[in-house]
CSV table of N, CA and C in Angstrom, one decimal:
chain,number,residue,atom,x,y,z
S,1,UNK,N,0.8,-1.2,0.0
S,1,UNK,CA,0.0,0.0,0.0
S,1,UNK,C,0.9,1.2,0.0
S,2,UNK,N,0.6,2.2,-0.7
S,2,UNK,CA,0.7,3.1,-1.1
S,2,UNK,C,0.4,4.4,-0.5
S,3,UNK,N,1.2,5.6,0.5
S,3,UNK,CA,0.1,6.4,1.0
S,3,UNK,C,0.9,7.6,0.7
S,4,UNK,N,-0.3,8.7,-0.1
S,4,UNK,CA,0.4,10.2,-1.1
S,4,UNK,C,0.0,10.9,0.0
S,5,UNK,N,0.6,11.6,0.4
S,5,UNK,CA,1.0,13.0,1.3
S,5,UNK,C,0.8,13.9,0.8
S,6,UNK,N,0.1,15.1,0.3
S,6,UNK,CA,0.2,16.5,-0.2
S,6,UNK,C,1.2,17.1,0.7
S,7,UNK,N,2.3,18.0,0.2
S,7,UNK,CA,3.3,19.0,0.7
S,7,UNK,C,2.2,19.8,1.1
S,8,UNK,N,2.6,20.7,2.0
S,8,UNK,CA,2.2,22.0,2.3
S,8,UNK,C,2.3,23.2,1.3
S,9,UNK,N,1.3,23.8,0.9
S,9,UNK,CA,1.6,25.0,-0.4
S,9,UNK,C,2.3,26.2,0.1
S,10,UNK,N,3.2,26.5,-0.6
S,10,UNK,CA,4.3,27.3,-0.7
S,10,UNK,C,2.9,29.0,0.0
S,11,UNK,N,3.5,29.7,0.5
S,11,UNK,CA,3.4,31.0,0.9
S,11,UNK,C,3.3,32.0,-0.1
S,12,UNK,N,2.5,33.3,0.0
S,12,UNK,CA,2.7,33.8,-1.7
S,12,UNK,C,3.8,34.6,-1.7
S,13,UNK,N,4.5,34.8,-1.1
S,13,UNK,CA,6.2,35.0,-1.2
S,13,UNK,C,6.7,34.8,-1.6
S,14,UNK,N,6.6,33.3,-1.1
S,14,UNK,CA,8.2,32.2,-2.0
S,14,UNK,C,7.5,31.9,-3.1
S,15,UNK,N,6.0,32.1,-3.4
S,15,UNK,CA,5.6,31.4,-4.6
S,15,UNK,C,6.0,32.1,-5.7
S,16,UNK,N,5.8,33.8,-5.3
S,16,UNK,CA,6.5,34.9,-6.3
S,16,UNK,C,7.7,34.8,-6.8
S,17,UNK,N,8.3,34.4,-5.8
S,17,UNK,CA,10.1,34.3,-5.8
S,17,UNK,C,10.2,33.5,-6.3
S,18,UNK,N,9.7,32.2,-6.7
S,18,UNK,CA,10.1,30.9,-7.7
S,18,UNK,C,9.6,31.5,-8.8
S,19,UNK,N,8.5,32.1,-9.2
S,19,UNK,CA,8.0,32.5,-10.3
S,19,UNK,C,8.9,33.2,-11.0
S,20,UNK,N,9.9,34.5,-10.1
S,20,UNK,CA,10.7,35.0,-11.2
S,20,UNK,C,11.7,34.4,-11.4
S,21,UNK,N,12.3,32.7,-10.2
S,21,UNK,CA,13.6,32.4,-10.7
S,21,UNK,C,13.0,31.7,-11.7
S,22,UNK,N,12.4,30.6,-12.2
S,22,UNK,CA,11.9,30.2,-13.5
S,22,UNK,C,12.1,31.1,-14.1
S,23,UNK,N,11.7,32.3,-14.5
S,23,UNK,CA,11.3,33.1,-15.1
S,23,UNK,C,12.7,33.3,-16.2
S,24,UNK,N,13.3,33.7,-14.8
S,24,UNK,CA,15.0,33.8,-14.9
S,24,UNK,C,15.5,32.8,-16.2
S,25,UNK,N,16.0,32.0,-15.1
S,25,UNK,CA,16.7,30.6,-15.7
S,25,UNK,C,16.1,29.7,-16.8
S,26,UNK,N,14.8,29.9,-17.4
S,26,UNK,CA,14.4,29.3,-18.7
S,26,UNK,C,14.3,30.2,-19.4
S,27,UNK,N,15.1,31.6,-19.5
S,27,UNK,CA,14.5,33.2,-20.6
S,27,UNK,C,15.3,33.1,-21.6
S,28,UNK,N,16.6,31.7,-21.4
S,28,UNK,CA,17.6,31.9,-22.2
S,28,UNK,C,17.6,30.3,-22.4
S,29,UNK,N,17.8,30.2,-23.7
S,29,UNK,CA,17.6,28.6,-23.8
S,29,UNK,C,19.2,27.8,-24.0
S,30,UNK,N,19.6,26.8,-23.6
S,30,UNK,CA,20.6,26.2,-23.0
S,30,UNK,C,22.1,27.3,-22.5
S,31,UNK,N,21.3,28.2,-21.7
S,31,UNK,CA,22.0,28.9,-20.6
S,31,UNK,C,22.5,27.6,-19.4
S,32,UNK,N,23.9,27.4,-19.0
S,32,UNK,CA,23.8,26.9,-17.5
S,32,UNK,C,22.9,27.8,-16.6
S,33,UNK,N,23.0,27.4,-15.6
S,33,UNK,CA,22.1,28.1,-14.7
S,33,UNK,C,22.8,29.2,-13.8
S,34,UNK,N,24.8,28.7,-13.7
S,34,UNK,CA,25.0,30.0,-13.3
S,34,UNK,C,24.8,31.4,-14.2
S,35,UNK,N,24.5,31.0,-15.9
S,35,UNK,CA,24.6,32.4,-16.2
S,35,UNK,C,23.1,33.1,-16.3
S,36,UNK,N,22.2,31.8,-16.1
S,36,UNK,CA,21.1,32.5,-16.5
S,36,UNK,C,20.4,33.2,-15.2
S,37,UNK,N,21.3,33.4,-14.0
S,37,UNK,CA,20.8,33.9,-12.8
S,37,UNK,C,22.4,35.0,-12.2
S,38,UNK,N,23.0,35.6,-13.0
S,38,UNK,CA,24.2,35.9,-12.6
S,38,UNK,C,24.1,37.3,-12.0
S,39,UNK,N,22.9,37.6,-12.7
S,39,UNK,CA,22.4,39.0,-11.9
S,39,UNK,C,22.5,39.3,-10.6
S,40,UNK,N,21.3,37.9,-10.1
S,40,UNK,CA,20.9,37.5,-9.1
S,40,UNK,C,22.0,36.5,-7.8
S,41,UNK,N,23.0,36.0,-8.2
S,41,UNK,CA,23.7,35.3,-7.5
S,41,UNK,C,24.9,35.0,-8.0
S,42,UNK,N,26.1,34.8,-7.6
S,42,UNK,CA,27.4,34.5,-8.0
S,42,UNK,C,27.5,33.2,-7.9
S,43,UNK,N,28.4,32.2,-8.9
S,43,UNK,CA,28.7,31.0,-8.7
S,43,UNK,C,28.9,30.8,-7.1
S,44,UNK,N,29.6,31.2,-6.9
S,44,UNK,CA,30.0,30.6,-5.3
S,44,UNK,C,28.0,30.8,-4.6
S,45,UNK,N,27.3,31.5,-4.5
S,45,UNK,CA,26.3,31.2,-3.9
S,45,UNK,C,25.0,30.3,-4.1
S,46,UNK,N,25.7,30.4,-5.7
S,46,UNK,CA,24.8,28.9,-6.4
S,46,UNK,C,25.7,27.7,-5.5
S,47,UNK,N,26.7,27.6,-5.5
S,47,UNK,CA,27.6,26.3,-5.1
S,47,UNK,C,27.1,26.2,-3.5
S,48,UNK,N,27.5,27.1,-2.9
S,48,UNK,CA,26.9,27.4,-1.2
S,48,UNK,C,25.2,26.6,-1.4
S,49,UNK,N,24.4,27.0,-2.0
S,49,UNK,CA,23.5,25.9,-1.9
S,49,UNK,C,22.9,24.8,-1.9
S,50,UNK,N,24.0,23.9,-2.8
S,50,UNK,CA,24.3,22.8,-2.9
S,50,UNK,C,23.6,22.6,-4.5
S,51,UNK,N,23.7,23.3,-5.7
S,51,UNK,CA,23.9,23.2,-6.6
S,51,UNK,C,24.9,23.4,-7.3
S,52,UNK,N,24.6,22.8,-8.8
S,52,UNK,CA,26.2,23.0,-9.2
S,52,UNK,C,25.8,24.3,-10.6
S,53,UNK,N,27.2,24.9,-10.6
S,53,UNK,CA,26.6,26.3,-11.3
S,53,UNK,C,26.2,25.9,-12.9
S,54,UNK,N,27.3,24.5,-13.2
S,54,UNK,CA,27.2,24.4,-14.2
S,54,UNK,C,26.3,23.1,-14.7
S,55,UNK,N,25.1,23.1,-14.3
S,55,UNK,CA,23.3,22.3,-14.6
S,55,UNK,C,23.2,23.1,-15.3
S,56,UNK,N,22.2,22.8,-16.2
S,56,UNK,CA,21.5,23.8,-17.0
S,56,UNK,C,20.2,23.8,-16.0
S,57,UNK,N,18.8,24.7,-16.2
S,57,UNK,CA,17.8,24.6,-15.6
S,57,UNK,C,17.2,23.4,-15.4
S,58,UNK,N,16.7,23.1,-17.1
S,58,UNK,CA,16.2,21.3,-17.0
S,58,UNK,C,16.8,20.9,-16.2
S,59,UNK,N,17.9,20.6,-15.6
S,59,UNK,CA,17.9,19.7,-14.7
S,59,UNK,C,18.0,20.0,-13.2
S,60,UNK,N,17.7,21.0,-13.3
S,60,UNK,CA,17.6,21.0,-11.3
S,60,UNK,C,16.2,20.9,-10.9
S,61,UNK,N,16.0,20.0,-9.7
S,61,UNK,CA,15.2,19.7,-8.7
S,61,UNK,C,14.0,21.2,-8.2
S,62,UNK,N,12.8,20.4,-8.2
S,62,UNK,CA,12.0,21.2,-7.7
S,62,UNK,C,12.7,21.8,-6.2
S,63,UNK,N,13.0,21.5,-5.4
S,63,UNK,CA,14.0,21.5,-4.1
S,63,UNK,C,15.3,22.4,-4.2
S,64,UNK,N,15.8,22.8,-5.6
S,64,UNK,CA,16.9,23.4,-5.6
S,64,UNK,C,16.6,24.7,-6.4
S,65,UNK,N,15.2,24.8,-6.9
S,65,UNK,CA,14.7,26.2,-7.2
S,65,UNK,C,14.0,26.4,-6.0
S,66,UNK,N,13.2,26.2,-5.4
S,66,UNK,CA,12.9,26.1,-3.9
S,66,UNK,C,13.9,27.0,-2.9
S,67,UNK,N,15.2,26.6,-3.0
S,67,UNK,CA,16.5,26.7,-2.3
S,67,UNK,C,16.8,28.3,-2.8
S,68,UNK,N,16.9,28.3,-4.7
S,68,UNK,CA,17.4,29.4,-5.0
S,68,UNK,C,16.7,30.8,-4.5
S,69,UNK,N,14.9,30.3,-4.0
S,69,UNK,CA,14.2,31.5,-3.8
S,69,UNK,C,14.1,32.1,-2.8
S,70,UNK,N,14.3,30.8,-1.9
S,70,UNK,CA,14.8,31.3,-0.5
S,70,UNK,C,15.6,32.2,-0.4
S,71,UNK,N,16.3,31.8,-1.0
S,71,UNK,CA,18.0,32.7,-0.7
S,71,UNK,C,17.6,34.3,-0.9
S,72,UNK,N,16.6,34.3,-2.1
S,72,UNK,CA,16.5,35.8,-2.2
S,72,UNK,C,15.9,36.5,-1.1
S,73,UNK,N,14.7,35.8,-0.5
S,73,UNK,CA,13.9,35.7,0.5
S,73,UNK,C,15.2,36.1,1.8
S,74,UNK,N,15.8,35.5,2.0
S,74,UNK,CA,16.6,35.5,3.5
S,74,UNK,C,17.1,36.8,2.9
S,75,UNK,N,17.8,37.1,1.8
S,75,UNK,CA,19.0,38.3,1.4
S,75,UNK,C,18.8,39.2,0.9
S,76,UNK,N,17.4,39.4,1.0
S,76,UNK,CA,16.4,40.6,-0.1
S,76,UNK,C,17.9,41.3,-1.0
S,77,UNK,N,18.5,39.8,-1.9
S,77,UNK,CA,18.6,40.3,-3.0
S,77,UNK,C,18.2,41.1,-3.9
S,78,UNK,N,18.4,42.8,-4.1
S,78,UNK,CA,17.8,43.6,-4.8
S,78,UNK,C,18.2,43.6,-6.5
S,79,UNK,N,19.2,42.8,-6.4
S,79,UNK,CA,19.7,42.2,-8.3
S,79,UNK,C,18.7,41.8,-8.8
S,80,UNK,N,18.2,40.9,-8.0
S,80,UNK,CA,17.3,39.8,-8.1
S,80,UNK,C,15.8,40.5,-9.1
S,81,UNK,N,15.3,41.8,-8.1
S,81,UNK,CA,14.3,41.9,-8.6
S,81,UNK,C,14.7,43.7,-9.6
S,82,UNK,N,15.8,44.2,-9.4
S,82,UNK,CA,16.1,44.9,-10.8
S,82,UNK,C,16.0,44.3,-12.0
S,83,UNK,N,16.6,42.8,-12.1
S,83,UNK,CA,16.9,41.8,-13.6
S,83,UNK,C,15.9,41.5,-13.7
S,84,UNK,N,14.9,41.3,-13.1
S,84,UNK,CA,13.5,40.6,-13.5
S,84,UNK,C,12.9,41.4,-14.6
S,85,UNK,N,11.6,40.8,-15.5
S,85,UNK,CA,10.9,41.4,-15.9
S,85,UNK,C,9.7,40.3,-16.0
S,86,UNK,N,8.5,40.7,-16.1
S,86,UNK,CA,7.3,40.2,-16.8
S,86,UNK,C,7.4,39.8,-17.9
S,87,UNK,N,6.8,38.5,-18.6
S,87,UNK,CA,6.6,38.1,-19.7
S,87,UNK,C,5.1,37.9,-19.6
């Protein structure tokens, strides 16, 4: 037997803050992900989170954009939401 758990839904904070790192990191198509967030974070702070700079987006974990948003969240990175834009 089988038993599904629903996660707890994200806050509309962090939900914002994931929304612009996607936003980010898929705006450029086979960007690694240190460059498609460089605005926003330096290799070393991508690495400090326990990603590696050099993933592309496709492959990082729902848990490691999760991680990336936080960070902005704890560091009211203001790069973060200068480089942004709306699509």
């Amino acid at each position: 037997m089988i038993k599904i758990s629903p996660k707890a839904p994200l806050d509309k904070t962090t939900d914002a803050q994931l929304n612009q790192i996607l936003i980010l990191a898929f705006n450029q198509r086979r960007k690694k992900i240190s460059n498609s967030l460089k605005e926003s974070f330096t290799v070393d702070e991508i690495k400090k989170l326990g990603i590696d700079p050099k993933s592309r987006p496709e492959n990082l974990t729902v848990d490691e954009f999760l991680r990336l948003s936080q960070e902005v969240l704890i560091n009211d990175n203001l790069c973060f939401w200068r480089s942004t834009r709306v699509l």
